[in-house]
Amino acid sequence: MGRAVAGPDGLLRCPWGLSTEDYVAYHDEEWGRPVHGDDALFERLCLEAFQSGLSWITILRRREGFRKAFSGFRIADVAGFTDADRERLLADEGIIRNRAKIDATMANAKVLAEWAPGELDALIWSYAPDPATRPAPLTIGDVPAVTDESTALSKDLKKRGLRFIGPTTAYALMQACGLVDDHVTGCIARGRS
């Protein structure tokens, strides 16, 4: 149970990657592949924070709405958002209208706008563990929700002023952005980068 399973095309995938049609492309082409660039990582950081307490499919299906509402997650643009933007976002049915998460996104952009170009990318990737120290998970039950690295990353980001990024959210970010490869053994996406 929880091992790689064959999809309709006969290819083996992580079980979650076949749980909805929307997940197949995300699993095969995106999740676990390296993501670089401050704005790209800011987007993933924000979306993982919005996902907190919800299923990822809810966020995935609204991702284009989030991108539109948050100016493509360009840090410089979001850092300039005002109270009027907050009210606009709270009324936007294309996103998750959670005041605390919206406020955190706006506040985080203001903090990150003060960082040097590439600093967010370098910081996040500095927490990528050595792949040789991480055996491939046999089942999804072997995949942790939190690691020492995600706890340290969360603490570092919080120390630098970022909000709504706990160890579980940090680990989800690490998985989604390819810092770790948590595709199960036998999955077609395992080892792709």
mmCIF file of C-alpha atoms in Angstrom:
data_model
loop_
_atom_site.group_PDB
_atom_site.id
_atom_site.type_symbol
_atom_site.label_atom_id
_atom_site.label_comp_id
_atom_site.label_asym_id
_atom_site.label_seq_id
_atom_site.Cartn_x
_atom_site.Cartn_y
_atom_site.Cartn_z
ATOM 1 C CA MET A 1 0.000 0.000 0.000
ATOM 2 C CA GLY A 2 1.317 3.445 -0.930
ATOM 3 C CA ARG A 3 3.744 2.049 -3.491
ATOM 4 C CA ALA A 4 4.011 3.242 -7.086
ATOM 5 C CA VAL A 5 0.930 2.260 -9.077
ATOM 6 C CA ALA A 6 0.261 1.965 -12.779
ATOM 7 C CA GLY A 7 -1.850 4.656 -14.353
ATOM 8 C CA PRO A 8 -4.157 4.247 -17.361
ATOM 9 C CA ASP A 9 -1.079 4.640 -19.566
ATOM 10 C CA GLY A 10 0.644 1.749 -17.771
ATOM 11 C CA LEU A 11 3.340 4.002 -16.252
ATOM 12 C CA LEU A 12 4.106 3.749 -12.542
ATOM 13 C CA ARG A 13 3.472 6.853 -10.432
ATOM 14 C CA CYS A 14 3.163 7.893 -6.819
ATOM 15 C CA PRO A 15 -0.405 6.988 -5.777
ATOM 16 C CA TRP A 16 -1.353 10.624 -5.097
ATOM 17 C CA GLY A 17 -0.311 11.502 -8.659
ATOM 18 C CA LEU A 18 -3.226 9.486 -9.985
ATOM 19 C CA SER A 19 -5.837 10.547 -7.426
ATOM 20 C CA THR A 20 -7.304 13.254 -9.684
ATOM 21 C CA GLU A 21 -6.827 14.121 -13.336
ATOM 22 C CA ASP A 22 -5.377 17.501 -12.324
ATOM 23 C CA TYR A 23 -2.593 15.809 -10.400
ATOM 24 C CA VAL A 24 -1.201 13.715 -13.275
ATOM 25 C CA ALA A 25 0.481 16.585 -15.144
ATOM 26 C CA TYR A 26 1.511 18.314 -11.908
ATOM 27 C CA HIS A 27 3.071 15.083 -10.617
ATOM 28 C CA ASP A 28 4.756 14.135 -13.889
ATOM 29 C CA GLU A 29 6.032 17.537 -15.011
ATOM 30 C CA GLU A 30 6.376 19.797 -11.997
ATOM 31 C CA TRP A 31 6.428 18.394 -8.460
ATOM 32 C CA GLY A 32 9.937 17.619 -7.318
ATOM 33 C CA ARG A 33 11.679 19.380 -10.191
ATOM 34 C CA PRO A 34 14.197 22.072 -9.233
ATOM 35 C CA VAL A 35 12.760 25.587 -9.053
ATOM 36 C CA HIS A 36 15.093 28.586 -8.991
ATOM 37 C CA GLY A 37 14.567 32.329 -9.039
ATOM 38 C CA ASP A 38 13.345 34.582 -6.260
ATOM 39 C CA ASP A 39 9.909 35.282 -7.775
ATOM 40 C CA ALA A 40 9.327 31.616 -8.657
ATOM 41 C CA LEU A 41 10.251 30.530 -5.133
ATOM 42 C CA PHE A 42 8.149 33.339 -3.640
ATOM 43 C CA GLU A 43 5.162 31.984 -5.585
ATOM 44 C CA ARG A 44 5.719 28.457 -4.252
ATOM 45 C CA LEU A 45 6.244 29.777 -0.734
ATOM 46 C CA CYS A 46 2.983 31.729 -0.903
ATOM 47 C CA LEU A 47 0.979 28.880 -2.424
ATOM 48 C CA GLU A 48 2.253 26.420 0.181
ATOM 49 C CA ALA A 49 1.223 28.875 2.905
ATOM 50 C CA PHE A 50 -2.247 29.251 1.365
ATOM 51 C CA GLN A 51 -2.487 25.452 1.234
ATOM 52 C CA SER A 52 -1.999 25.174 5.006
ATOM 53 C CA GLY A 53 -5.098 23.453 6.377
ATOM 54 C CA LEU A 54 -6.440 22.691 2.892
ATOM 55 C CA SER A 55 -5.788 20.082 0.227
ATOM 56 C CA TRP A 56 -3.200 20.906 -2.432
ATOM 57 C CA ILE A 57 -5.745 20.250 -5.185
ATOM 58 C CA THR A 58 -7.716 23.275 -3.930
ATOM 59 C CA ILE A 59 -4.667 25.486 -4.493
ATOM 60 C CA LEU A 60 -3.628 23.833 -7.746
ATOM 61 C CA ARG A 61 -7.059 24.438 -9.279
ATOM 62 C CA ARG A 62 -6.899 28.121 -8.269
ATOM 63 C CA ARG A 63 -3.250 28.721 -9.127
ATOM 64 C CA GLU A 64 -3.994 30.856 -12.183
ATOM 65 C CA GLY A 65 -6.385 32.946 -10.089
ATOM 66 C CA PHE A 66 -3.640 33.419 -7.501
ATOM 67 C CA ARG A 67 -1.149 34.413 -10.183
ATOM 68 C CA LYS A 68 -3.525 37.002 -11.578
ATOM 69 C CA ALA A 69 -4.488 38.360 -8.154
ATOM 70 C CA PHE A 70 -0.878 38.586 -6.937
ATOM 71 C CA SER A 71 0.688 40.111 -10.080
ATOM 72 C CA GLY A 72 2.399 36.895 -11.106
ATOM 73 C CA PHE A 73 4.015 36.744 -7.648
ATOM 74 C CA ARG A 74 6.584 39.338 -8.646
ATOM 75 C CA ILE A 75 8.047 40.300 -5.289
ATOM 76 C CA ALA A 76 8.531 43.961 -6.217
ATOM 77 C CA ASP A 77 4.904 44.288 -7.323
ATOM 78 C CA VAL A 78 3.376 42.527 -4.306
ATOM 79 C CA ALA A 79 5.597 44.573 -1.972
ATOM 80 C CA GLY A 80 3.795 47.659 -3.290
ATOM 81 C CA PHE A 81 0.305 46.347 -2.509
ATOM 82 C CA THR A 82 -1.844 48.661 -0.404
ATOM 83 C CA ASP A 83 -4.866 48.353 1.858
ATOM 84 C CA ALA A 84 -6.996 48.703 -1.273
ATOM 85 C CA ASP A 85 -5.241 45.655 -2.740
ATOM 86 C CA ARG A 86 -5.931 43.726 0.472
ATOM 87 C CA GLU A 87 -9.641 44.516 0.144
ATOM 88 C CA ARG A 88 -9.542 43.512 -3.529
ATOM 89 C CA LEU A 89 -7.926 40.198 -2.604
ATOM 90 C CA LEU A 90 -10.432 39.536 0.179
ATOM 91 C CA ALA A 91 -13.210 39.888 -2.407
ATOM 92 C CA ASP A 92 -11.488 37.783 -5.112
ATOM 93 C CA GLU A 93 -13.348 34.491 -5.564
ATOM 94 C CA GLY A 94 -10.479 33.116 -7.644
ATOM 95 C CA ILE A 95 -8.248 32.673 -4.586
ATOM 96 C CA ILE A 96 -8.483 31.546 -0.972
ATOM 97 C CA ARG A 97 -9.783 34.629 0.844
ATOM 98 C CA ASN A 98 -8.023 34.188 4.161
ATOM 99 C CA ARG A 99 -7.022 37.509 5.712
ATOM 100 C CA ALA A 100 -4.072 36.108 7.701
ATOM 101 C CA LYS A 101 -2.614 34.403 4.614
ATOM 102 C CA ILE A 102 -3.158 37.454 2.409
ATOM 103 C CA ASP A 103 -1.541 39.696 5.024
ATOM 104 C CA ALA A 104 1.401 37.302 5.359
ATOM 105 C CA THR A 105 1.904 37.256 1.578
ATOM 106 C CA MET A 106 1.950 41.052 1.425
ATOM 107 C CA ALA A 107 4.229 41.357 4.471
ATOM 108 C CA ASN A 108 6.605 38.686 3.163
ATOM 109 C CA ALA A 109 6.904 40.500 -0.164
ATOM 110 C CA LYS A 110 7.829 43.712 1.650
ATOM 111 C CA VAL A 111 10.571 41.864 3.556
ATOM 112 C CA LEU A 112 11.878 40.080 0.458
ATOM 113 C CA ALA A 113 11.906 43.281 -1.605
ATOM 114 C CA GLU A 114 14.727 44.444 0.669
ATOM 115 C CA TRP A 115 16.865 41.365 -0.034
ATOM 116 C CA ALA A 116 19.564 41.231 -2.679
ATOM 117 C CA PRO A 117 18.661 39.574 -5.987
ATOM 118 C CA GLY A 118 19.135 35.819 -5.657
ATOM 119 C CA GLU A 119 19.220 35.894 -1.866
ATOM 120 C CA LEU A 120 15.932 34.018 -1.392
ATOM 121 C CA ASP A 121 17.005 31.374 -3.915
ATOM 122 C CA ALA A 122 20.394 30.926 -2.245
ATOM 123 C CA LEU A 123 18.892 30.752 1.242
ATOM 124 C CA ILE A 124 16.238 28.173 0.398
ATOM 125 C CA TRP A 125 18.624 25.980 -1.595
ATOM 126 C CA SER A 126 21.212 26.106 1.195
ATOM 127 C CA TYR A 127 18.844 23.807 3.131
ATOM 128 C CA ALA A 128 18.720 21.090 0.458
ATOM 129 C CA PRO A 129 19.975 17.884 2.061
ATOM 130 C CA ASP A 130 22.602 15.710 0.427
ATOM 131 C CA PRO A 131 20.598 13.276 -1.754
ATOM 132 C CA ALA A 132 22.996 10.486 -0.762
ATOM 133 C CA THR A 133 21.721 10.763 2.822
ATOM 134 C CA ARG A 134 18.085 10.255 1.789
ATOM 135 C CA PRO A 135 17.021 6.798 0.690
ATOM 136 C CA ALA A 136 14.230 6.659 -1.864
ATOM 137 C CA PRO A 137 10.878 6.203 -0.158
ATOM 138 C CA LEU A 138 9.372 2.811 -0.897
ATOM 139 C CA THR A 139 5.848 3.971 -0.049
ATOM 140 C CA ILE A 140 4.162 7.304 0.588
ATOM 141 C CA GLY A 141 4.137 6.286 4.252
ATOM 142 C CA ASP A 142 7.942 6.593 4.184
ATOM 143 C CA VAL A 143 7.739 10.274 3.252
ATOM 144 C CA PRO A 144 8.100 12.606 6.252
ATOM 145 C CA ALA A 145 5.983 15.697 6.839
ATOM 146 C CA VAL A 146 8.800 17.541 8.614
ATOM 147 C CA THR A 147 12.584 17.135 8.618
ATOM 148 C CA ASP A 148 15.479 18.734 10.465
ATOM 149 C CA GLU A 149 16.193 20.752 7.321
ATOM 150 C CA SER A 150 12.627 22.030 6.982
ATOM 151 C CA THR A 151 12.566 22.974 10.662
ATOM 152 C CA ALA A 152 15.839 24.889 10.260
ATOM 153 C CA LEU A 153 14.619 26.574 7.055
ATOM 154 C CA SER A 154 11.391 27.628 8.752
ATOM 155 C CA LYS A 155 13.283 29.078 11.729
ATOM 156 C CA ASP A 156 15.694 30.940 9.443
ATOM 157 C CA LEU A 157 12.906 32.457 7.343
ATOM 158 C CA LYS A 158 10.986 33.497 10.464
ATOM 159 C CA LYS A 159 14.133 35.009 11.994
ATOM 160 C CA ARG A 160 14.473 37.121 8.837
ATOM 161 C CA GLY A 161 10.901 38.400 9.185
ATOM 162 C CA LEU A 162 8.836 36.032 7.025
ATOM 163 C CA ARG A 163 5.478 34.818 8.287
ATOM 164 C CA PHE A 164 3.224 31.779 7.836
ATOM 165 C CA ILE A 165 6.057 29.360 7.113
ATOM 166 C CA GLY A 166 6.186 26.544 9.643
ATOM 167 C CA PRO A 167 8.285 23.368 9.326
ATOM 168 C CA THR A 168 5.528 21.431 7.511
ATOM 169 C CA THR A 169 4.983 24.245 5.001
ATOM 170 C CA ALA A 170 8.759 24.529 4.564
ATOM 171 C CA TYR A 171 8.995 20.796 3.831
ATOM 172 C CA ALA A 172 6.143 20.950 1.317
ATOM 173 C CA LEU A 173 8.070 23.768 -0.374
ATOM 174 C CA MET A 174 11.231 21.656 -0.398
ATOM 175 C CA GLN A 175 9.337 18.758 -2.009
ATOM 176 C CA ALA A 176 7.560 20.868 -4.610
ATOM 177 C CA CYS A 177 10.713 22.778 -5.588
ATOM 178 C CA GLY A 178 13.011 19.777 -5.934
ATOM 179 C CA LEU A 179 15.207 20.241 -2.877
ATOM 180 C CA VAL A 180 14.263 16.653 -2.060
ATOM 181 C CA ASP A 181 13.014 13.845 -4.278
ATOM 182 C CA ASP A 182 10.087 12.205 -2.511
ATOM 183 C CA HIS A 183 8.730 10.337 -5.513
ATOM 184 C CA VAL A 184 8.425 6.721 -4.401
ATOM 185 C CA THR A 185 10.632 3.938 -5.715
ATOM 186 C CA GLY A 186 9.505 2.873 -9.183
ATOM 187 C CA CYS A 187 7.723 6.144 -9.975
ATOM 188 C CA ILE A 188 8.441 7.478 -13.473
ATOM 189 C CA ALA A 189 9.263 10.911 -12.019
ATOM 190 C CA ARG A 190 11.805 9.607 -9.486
ATOM 191 C CA GLY A 191 15.250 11.012 -10.209
ATOM 192 C CA ARG A 192 14.107 13.527 -12.812
ATOM 193 C CA SER A 193 15.426 17.019 -12.453
#
